[in-house]
PDB file of C-alpha atoms in Angstrom:
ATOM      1  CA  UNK A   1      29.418   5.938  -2.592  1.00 53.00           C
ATOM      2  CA  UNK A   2      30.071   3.038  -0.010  1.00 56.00           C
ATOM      3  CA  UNK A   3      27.426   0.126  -0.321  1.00 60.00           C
ATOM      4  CA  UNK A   4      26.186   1.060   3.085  1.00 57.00           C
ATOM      5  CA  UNK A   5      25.543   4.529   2.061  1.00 65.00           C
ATOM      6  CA  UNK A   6      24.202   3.066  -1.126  1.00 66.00           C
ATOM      7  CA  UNK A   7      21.376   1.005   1.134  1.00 64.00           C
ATOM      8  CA  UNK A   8      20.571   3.560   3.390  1.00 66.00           C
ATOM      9  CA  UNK A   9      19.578   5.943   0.764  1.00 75.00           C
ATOM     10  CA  UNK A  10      18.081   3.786  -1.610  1.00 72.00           C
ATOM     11  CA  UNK A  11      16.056   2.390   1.799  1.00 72.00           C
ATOM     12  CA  UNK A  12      14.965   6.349   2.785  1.00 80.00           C
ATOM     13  CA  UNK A  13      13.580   6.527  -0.777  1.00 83.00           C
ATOM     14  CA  UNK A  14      11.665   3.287  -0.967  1.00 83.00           C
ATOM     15  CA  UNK A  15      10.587   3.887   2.434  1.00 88.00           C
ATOM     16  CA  UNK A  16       8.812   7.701   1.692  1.00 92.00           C
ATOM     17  CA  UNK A  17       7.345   6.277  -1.511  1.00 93.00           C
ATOM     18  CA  UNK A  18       5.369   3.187   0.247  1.00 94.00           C
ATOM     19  CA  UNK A  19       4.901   5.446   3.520  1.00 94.00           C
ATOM     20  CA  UNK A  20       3.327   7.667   0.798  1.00 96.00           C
ATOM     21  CA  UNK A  21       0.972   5.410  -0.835  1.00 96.00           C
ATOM     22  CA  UNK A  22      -0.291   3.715   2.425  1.00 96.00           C
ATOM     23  CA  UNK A  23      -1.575   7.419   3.127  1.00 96.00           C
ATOM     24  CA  UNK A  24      -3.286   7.741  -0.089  1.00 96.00           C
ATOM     25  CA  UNK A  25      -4.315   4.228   0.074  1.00 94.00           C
ATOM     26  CA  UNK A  26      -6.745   3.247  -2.767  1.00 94.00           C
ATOM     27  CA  UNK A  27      -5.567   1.748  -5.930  1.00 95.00           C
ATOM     28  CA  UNK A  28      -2.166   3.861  -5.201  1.00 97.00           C
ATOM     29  CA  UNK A  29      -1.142   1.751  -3.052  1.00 97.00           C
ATOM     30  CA  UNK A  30      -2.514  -1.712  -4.277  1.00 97.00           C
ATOM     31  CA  UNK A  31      -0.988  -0.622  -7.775  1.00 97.00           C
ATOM     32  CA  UNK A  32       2.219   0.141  -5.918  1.00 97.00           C
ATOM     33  CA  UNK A  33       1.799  -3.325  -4.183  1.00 97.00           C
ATOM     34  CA  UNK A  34       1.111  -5.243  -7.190  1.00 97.00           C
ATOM     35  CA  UNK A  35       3.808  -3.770  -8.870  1.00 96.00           C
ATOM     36  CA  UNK A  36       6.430  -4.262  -6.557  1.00 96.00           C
ATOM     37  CA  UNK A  37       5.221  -8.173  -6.137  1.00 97.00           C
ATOM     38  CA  UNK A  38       5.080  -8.610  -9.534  1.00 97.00           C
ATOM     39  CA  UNK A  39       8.573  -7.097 -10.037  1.00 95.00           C
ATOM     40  CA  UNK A  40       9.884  -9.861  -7.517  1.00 96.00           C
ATOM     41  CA  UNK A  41       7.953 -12.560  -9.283  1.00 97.00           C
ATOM     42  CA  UNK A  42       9.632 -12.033 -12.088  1.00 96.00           C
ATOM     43  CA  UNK A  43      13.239 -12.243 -10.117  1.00 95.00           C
ATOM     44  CA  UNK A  44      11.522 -15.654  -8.516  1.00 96.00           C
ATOM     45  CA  UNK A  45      11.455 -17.006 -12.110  1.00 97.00           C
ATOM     46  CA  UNK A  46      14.925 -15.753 -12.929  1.00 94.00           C
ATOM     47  CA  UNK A  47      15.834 -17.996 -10.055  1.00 95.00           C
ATOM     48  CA  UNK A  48      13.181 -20.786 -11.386  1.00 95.00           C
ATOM     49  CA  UNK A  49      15.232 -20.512 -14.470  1.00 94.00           C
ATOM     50  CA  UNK A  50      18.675 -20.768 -13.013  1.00 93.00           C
ATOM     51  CA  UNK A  51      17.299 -24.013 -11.395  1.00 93.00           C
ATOM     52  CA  UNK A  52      16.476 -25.799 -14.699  1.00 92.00           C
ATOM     53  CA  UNK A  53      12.532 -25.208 -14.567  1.00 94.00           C
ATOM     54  CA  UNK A  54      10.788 -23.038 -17.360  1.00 94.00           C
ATOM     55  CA  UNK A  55       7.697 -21.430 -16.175  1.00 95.00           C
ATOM     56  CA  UNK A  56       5.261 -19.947 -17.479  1.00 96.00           C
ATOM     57  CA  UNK A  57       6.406 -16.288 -17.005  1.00 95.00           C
ATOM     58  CA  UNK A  58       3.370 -14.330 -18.644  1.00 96.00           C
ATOM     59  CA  UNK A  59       0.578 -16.468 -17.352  1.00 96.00           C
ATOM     60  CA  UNK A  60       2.413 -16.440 -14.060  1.00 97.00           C
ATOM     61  CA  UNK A  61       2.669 -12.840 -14.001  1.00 97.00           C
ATOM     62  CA  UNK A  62      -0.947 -12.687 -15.014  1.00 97.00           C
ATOM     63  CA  UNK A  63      -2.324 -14.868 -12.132  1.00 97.00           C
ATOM     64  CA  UNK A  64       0.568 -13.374  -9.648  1.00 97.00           C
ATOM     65  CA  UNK A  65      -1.089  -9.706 -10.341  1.00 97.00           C
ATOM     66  CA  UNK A  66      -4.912 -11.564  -9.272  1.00 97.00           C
ATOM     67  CA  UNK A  67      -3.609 -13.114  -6.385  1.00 97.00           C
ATOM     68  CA  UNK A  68      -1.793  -9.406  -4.846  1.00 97.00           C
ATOM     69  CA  UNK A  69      -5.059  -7.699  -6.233  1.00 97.00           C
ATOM     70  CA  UNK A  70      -7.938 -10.127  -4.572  1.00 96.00           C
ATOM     71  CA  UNK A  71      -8.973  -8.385  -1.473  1.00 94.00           C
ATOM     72  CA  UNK A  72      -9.978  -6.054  -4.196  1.00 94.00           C
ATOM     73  CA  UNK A  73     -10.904  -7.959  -7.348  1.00 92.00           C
ATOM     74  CA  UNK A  74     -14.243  -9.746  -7.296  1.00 92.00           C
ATOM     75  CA  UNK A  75     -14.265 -13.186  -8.558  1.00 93.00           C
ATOM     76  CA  UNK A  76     -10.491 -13.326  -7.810  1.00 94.00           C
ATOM     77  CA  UNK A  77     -10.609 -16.833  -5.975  1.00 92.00           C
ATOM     78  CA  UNK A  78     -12.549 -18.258  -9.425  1.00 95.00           C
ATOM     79  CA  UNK A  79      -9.771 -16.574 -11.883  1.00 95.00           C
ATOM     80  CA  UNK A  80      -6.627 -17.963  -9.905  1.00 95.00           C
ATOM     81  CA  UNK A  81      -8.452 -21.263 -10.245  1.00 94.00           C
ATOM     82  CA  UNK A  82      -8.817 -21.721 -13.903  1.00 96.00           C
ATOM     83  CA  UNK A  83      -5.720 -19.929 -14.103  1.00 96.00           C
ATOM     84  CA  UNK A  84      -3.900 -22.539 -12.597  1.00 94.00           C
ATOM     85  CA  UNK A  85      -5.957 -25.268 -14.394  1.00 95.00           C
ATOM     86  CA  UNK A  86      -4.287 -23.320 -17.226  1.00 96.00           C
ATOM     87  CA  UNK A  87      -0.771 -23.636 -16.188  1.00 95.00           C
ATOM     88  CA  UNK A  88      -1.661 -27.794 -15.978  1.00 93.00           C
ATOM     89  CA  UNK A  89      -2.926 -27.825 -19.787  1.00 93.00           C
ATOM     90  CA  UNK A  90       0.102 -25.262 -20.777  1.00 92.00           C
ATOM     91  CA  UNK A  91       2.814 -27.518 -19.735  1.00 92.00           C
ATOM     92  CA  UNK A  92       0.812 -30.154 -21.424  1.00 89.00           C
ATOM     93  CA  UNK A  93       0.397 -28.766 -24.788  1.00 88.00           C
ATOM     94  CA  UNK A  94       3.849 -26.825 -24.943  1.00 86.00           C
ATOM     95  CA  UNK A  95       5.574 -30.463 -24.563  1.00 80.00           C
ATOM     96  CA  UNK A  96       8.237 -29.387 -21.946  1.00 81.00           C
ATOM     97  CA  UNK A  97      11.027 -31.364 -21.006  1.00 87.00           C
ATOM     98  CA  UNK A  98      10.403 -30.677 -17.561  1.00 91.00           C
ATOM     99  CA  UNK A  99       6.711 -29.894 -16.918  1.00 93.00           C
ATOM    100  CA  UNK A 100       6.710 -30.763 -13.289  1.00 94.00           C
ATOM    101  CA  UNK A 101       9.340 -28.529 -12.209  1.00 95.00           C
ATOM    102  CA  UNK A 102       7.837 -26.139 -15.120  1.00 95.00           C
ATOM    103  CA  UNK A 103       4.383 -26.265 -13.019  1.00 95.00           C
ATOM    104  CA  UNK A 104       5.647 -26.226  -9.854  1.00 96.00           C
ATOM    105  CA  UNK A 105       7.590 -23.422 -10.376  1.00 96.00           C
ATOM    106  CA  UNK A 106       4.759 -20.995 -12.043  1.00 96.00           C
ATOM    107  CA  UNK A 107       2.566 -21.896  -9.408  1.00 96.00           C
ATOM    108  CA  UNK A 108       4.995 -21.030  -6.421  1.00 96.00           C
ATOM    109  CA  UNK A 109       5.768 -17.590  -8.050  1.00 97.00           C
ATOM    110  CA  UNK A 110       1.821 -16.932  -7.584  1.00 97.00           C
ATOM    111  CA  UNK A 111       2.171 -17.706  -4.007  1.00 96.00           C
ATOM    112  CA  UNK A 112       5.474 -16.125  -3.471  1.00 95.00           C
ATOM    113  CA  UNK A 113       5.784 -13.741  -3.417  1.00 96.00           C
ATOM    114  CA  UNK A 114       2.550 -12.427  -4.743  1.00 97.00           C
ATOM    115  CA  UNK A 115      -0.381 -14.207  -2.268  1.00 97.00           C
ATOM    116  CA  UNK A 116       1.789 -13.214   0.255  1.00 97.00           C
ATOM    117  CA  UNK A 117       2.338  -9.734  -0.698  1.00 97.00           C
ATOM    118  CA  UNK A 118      -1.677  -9.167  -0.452  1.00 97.00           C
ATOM    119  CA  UNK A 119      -1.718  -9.251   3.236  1.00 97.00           C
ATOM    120  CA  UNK A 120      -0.750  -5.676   3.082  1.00 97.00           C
ATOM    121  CA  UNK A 121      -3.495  -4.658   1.393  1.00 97.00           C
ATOM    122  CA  UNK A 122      -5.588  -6.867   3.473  1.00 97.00           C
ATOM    123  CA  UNK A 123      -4.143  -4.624   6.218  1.00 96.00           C
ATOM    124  CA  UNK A 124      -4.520  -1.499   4.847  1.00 96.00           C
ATOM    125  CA  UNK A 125      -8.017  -2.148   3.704  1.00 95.00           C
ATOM    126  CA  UNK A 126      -9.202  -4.008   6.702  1.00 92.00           C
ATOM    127  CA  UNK A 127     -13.328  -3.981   7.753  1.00 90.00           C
ATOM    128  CA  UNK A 128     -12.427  -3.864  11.509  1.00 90.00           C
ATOM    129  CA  UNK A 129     -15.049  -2.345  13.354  1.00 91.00           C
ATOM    130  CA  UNK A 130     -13.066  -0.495  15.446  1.00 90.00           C
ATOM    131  CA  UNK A 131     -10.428   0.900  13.078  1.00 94.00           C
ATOM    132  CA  UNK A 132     -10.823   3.795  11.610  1.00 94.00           C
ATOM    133  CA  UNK A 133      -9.225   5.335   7.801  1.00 93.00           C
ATOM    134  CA  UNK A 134      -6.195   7.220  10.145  1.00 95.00           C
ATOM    135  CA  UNK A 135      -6.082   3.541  12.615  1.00 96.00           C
ATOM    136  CA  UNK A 136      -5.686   1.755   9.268  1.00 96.00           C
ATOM    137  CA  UNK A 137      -3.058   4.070   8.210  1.00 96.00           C
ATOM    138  CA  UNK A 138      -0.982   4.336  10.794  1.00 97.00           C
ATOM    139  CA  UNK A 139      -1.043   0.657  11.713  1.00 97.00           C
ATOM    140  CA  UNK A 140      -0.018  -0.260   8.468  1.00 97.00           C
ATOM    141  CA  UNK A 141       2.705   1.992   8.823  1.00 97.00           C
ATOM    142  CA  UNK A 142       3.634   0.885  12.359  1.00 97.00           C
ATOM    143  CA  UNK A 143       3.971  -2.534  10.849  1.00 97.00           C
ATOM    144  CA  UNK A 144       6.042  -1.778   7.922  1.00 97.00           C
ATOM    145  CA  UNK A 145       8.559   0.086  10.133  1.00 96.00           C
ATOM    146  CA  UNK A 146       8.630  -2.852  12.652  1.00 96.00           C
ATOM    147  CA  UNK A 147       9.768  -5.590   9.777  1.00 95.00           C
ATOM    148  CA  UNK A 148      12.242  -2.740   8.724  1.00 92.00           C
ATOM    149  CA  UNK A 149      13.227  -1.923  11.847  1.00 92.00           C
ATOM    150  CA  UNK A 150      14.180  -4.947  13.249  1.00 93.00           C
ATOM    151  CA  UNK A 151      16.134  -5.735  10.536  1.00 88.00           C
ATOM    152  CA  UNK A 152      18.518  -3.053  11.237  1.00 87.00           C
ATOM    153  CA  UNK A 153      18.333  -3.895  14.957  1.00 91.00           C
ATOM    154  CA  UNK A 154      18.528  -7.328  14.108  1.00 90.00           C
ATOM    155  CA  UNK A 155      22.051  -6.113  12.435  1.00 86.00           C
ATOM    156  CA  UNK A 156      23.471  -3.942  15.232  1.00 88.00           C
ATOM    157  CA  UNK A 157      22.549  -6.478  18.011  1.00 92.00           C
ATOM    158  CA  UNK A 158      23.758  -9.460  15.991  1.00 89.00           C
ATOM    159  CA  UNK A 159      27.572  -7.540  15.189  1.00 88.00           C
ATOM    160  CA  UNK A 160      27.380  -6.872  19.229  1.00 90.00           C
ATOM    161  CA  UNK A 161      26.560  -9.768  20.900  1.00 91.00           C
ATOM    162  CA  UNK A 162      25.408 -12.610  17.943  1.00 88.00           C
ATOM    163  CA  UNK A 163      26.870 -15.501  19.319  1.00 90.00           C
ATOM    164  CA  UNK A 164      24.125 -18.404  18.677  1.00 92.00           C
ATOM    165  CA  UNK A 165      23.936 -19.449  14.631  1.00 89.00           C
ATOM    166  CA  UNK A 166      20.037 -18.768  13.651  1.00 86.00           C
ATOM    167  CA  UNK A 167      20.747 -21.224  10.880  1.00 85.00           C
ATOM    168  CA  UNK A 168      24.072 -22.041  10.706  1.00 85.00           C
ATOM    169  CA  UNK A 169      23.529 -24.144   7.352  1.00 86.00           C
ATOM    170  CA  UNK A 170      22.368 -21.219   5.083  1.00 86.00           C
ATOM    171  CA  UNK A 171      23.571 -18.176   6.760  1.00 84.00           C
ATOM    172  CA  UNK A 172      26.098 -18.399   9.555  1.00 82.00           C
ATOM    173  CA  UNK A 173      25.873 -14.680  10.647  1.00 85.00           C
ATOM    174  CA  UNK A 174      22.129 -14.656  11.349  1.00 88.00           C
ATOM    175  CA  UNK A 175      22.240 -15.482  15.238  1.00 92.00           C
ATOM    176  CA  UNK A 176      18.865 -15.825  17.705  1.00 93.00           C
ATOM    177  CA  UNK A 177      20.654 -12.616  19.789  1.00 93.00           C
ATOM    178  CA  UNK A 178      20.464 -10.699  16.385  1.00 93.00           C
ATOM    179  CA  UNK A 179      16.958 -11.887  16.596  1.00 94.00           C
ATOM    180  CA  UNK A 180      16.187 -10.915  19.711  1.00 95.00           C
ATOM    181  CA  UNK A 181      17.580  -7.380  19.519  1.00 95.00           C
ATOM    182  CA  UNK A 182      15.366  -7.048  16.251  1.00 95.00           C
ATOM    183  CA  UNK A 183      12.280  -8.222  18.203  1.00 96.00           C
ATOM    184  CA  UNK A 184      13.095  -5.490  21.072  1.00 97.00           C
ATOM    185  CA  UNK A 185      13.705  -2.547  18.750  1.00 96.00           C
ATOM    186  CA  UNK A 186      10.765  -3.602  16.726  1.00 96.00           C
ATOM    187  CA  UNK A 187       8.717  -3.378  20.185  1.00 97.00           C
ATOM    188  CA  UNK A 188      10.150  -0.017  21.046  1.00 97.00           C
ATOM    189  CA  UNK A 189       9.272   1.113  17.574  1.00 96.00           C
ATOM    190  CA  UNK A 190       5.317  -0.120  17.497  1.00 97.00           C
ATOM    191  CA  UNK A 191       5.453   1.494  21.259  1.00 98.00           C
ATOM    192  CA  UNK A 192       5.747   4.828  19.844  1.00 97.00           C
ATOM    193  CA  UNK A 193       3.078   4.317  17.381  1.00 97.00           C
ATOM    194  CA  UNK A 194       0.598   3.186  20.521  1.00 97.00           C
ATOM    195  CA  UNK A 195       1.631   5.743  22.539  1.00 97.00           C
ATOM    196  CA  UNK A 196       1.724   8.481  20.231  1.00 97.00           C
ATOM    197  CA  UNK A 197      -1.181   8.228  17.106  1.00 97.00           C
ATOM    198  CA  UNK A 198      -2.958   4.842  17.395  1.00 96.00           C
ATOM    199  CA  UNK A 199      -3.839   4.612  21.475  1.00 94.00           C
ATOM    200  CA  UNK A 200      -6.593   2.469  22.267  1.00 94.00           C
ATOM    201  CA  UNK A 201      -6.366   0.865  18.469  1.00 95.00           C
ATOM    202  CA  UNK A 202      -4.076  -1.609  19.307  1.00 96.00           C
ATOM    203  CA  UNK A 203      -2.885  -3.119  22.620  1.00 96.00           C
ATOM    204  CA  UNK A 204      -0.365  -4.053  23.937  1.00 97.00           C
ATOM    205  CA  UNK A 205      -0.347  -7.670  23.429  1.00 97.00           C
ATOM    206  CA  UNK A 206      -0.665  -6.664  19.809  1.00 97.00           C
ATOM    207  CA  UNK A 207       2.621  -4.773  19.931  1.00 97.00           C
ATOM    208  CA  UNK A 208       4.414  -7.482  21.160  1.00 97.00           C
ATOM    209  CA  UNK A 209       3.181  -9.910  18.640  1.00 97.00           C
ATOM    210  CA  UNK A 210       4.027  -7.521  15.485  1.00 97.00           C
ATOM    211  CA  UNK A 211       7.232  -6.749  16.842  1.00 97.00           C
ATOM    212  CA  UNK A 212       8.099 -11.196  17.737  1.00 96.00           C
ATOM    213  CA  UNK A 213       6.552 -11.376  13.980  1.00 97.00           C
ATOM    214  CA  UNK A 214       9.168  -8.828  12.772  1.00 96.00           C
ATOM    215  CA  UNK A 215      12.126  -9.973  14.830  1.00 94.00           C
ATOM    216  CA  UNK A 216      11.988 -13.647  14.806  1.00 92.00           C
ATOM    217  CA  UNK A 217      10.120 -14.562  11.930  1.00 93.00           C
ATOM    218  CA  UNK A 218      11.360 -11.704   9.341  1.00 93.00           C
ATOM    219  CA  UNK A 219      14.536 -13.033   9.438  1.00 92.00           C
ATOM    220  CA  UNK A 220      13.281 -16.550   8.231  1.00 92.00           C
ATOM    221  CA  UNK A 221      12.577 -14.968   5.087  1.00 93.00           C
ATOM    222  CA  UNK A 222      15.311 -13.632   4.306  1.00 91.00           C
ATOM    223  CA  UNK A 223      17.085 -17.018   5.269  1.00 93.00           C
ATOM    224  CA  UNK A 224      14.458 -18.810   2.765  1.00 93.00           C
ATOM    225  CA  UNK A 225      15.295 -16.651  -0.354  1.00 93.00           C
ATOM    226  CA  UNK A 226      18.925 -16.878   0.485  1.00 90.00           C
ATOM    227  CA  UNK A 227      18.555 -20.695   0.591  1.00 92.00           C
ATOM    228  CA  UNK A 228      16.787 -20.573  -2.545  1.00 93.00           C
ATOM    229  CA  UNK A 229      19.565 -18.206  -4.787  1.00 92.00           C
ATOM    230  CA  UNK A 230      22.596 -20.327  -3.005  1.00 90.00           C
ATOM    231  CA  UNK A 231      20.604 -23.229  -4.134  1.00 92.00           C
ATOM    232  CA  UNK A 232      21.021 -21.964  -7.966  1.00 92.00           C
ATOM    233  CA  UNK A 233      24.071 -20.005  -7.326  1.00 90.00           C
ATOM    234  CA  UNK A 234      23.055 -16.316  -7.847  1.00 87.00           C
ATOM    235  CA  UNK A 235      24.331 -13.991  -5.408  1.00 82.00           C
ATOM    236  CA  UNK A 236      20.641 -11.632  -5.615  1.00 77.00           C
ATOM    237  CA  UNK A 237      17.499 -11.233  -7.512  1.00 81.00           C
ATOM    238  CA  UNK A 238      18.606  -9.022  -9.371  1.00 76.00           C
ATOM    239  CA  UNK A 239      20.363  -5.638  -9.584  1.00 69.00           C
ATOM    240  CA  UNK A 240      17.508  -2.774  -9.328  1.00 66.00           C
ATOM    241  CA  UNK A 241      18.647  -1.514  -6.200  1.00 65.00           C
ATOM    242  CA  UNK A 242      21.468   0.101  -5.045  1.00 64.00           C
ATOM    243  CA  UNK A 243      23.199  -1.597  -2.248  1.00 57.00           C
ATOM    244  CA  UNK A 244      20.218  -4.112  -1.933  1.00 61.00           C
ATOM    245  CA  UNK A 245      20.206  -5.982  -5.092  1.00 75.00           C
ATOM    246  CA  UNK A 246      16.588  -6.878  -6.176  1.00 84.00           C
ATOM    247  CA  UNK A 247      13.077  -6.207  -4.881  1.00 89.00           C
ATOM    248  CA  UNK A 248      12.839  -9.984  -3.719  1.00 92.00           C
ATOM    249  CA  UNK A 249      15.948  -9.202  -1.864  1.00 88.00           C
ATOM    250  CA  UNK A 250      14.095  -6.259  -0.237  1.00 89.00           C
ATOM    251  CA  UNK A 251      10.925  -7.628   0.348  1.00 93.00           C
ATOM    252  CA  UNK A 252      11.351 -11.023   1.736  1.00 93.00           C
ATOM    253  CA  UNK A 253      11.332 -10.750   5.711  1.00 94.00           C
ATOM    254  CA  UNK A 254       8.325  -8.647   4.816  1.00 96.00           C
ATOM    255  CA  UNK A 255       6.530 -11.657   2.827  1.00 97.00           C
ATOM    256  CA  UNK A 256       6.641 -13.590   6.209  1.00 96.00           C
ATOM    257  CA  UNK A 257       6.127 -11.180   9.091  1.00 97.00           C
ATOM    258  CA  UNK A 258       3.206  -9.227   7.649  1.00 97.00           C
ATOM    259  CA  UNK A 259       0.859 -12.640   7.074  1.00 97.00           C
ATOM    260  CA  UNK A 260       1.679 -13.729  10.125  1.00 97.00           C
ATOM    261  CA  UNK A 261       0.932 -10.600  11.383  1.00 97.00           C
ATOM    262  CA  UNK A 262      -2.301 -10.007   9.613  1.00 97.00           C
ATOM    263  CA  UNK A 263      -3.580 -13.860  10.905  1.00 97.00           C
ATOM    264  CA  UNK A 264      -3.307 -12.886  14.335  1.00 97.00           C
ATOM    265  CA  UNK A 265      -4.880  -9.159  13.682  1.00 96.00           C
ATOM    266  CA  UNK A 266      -8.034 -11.218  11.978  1.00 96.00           C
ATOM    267  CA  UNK A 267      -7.999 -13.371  14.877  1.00 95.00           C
ATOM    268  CA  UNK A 268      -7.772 -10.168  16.973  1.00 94.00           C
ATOM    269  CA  UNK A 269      -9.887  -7.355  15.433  1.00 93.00           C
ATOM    270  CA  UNK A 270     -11.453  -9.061  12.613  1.00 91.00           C
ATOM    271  CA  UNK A 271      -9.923  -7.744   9.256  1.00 88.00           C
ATOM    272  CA  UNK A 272     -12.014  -9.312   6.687  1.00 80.00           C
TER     273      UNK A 272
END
């Protein structure tokens, strides 16, 4: 099987399991969530590794799995604090040769990709008053296809007419026309989701800012965790996936669209 073949099949069958456990929503789809962010954590500190650092993997895990869960753990904000006040005292106490790096690199794995990761539950849980269970659904479907989307729009546009490096340092293929081609087909794919099962939910001002969010900003994370694995000189995260390499691999033009995405729906419809 080719490695394109490889993708788009392993990318069909990711896609129908999360697609499935946004419409069950519940702990489904937060365990699903936490799972997959703590499965990329763990590939973060792989790369931590490969740098030189040594975090903490199990308390990092520990506190990464909090920081996913917290729209839906009470007392989450007070756990992640003295779990970090823990990370301080555990590179103190386990003498490490490099304890800031050690630190530093425990605490970004709780951030990224797992902090980020919760704005999909944020999402798919949101308060607004004029969402309903179906609304939440389908919007939180609507965005996940728009950060996939454009990433294979993104592709075909940026083979066709990609003339203008994105950023030419990390990744010279990555052009702004791929960019904008992802942005369009990103906005033709949230249209159908307005026009079809979410109507008066959304409008269209919020289309086009989930579809910029997918288009121009997804890329950036994908150009961030490319920086940070030629930086250590692994190729991917890992290996899990046919065609894709690892779950970080995967995930990381959603980690930056969908905050993004869910600030300006707070700002909009009031999520929280």
């Amino acid at each position: 099987m080719s490695n394109f073949a490889q993708r788009v099949l392993t990318g069909l069958v990711g896609a129908a399991l999360v697609v499935g456990a946004v419409w069950v929503g519940g702990w489904v789809f937060a365990v699903l969530i936490a799972g997959v962010a703590g499965a990329a954590q763990f590939e973060l500190y792989r790369l931590v590794k490969a740098g030189g650092a040594d975090p903490l993997v199990p308390l990092g895990l520990g506190l990464g799995a909090v920081a996913t869960l917290w729209p839906l753990v009470p007392g989450a904000g007070l756990a992640l604090g003295a779990g970090l006040v823990a990370v301080l005292v555990g590179v103190l106490y386990l003498r490490r040769a490099t304890p800031l790096a050690d630190a530093a690199g425990t605490a970004f794995g709780i951030l990224y990709p797992c902090l980020l990761a919760s704005s999909l539950l944020v999402l798919r849980f949101a308060d607004a008053p004029t969402w309903s269970d179906p609304d939440r659904f389908w919007i939180t479907t609507a965005v996940l296809f728009s950060v996939w989307g454009a990433d294979s729009f993104a592709y075909l546009a940026g083979r066709a007419f990609g003339r203008t490096p994105l950023f030419e340092r990390v990744s010279p293929k990555k052009t702004w026309e791929g960019a904008a081609g992802g942005a369009l087909g990103a906005f033709a794919l949230v249209a159908v989701f307005k026009l079809t099962v979410l109507g008066q939910a959304i409008s269209w001002l919020d289309v086009a800012v989930i579809a910029l969010a997918s288009g121009v900003l997804g890329p950036f994370g994908d150009l961030a965790e490319s920086l940070f694995k030629r930086s250590v000189g692994v190729k991917d995260s890992a290996t899990w996936l046919p065609g894709h390499g690892g779950l970080l691999d995967r995930i990381d033009a959603t980690l930056v669209a969908v905050p993004v995405i869910v600030i300006y729906l707070e700002l909009a419809h009031g999520l929280l």
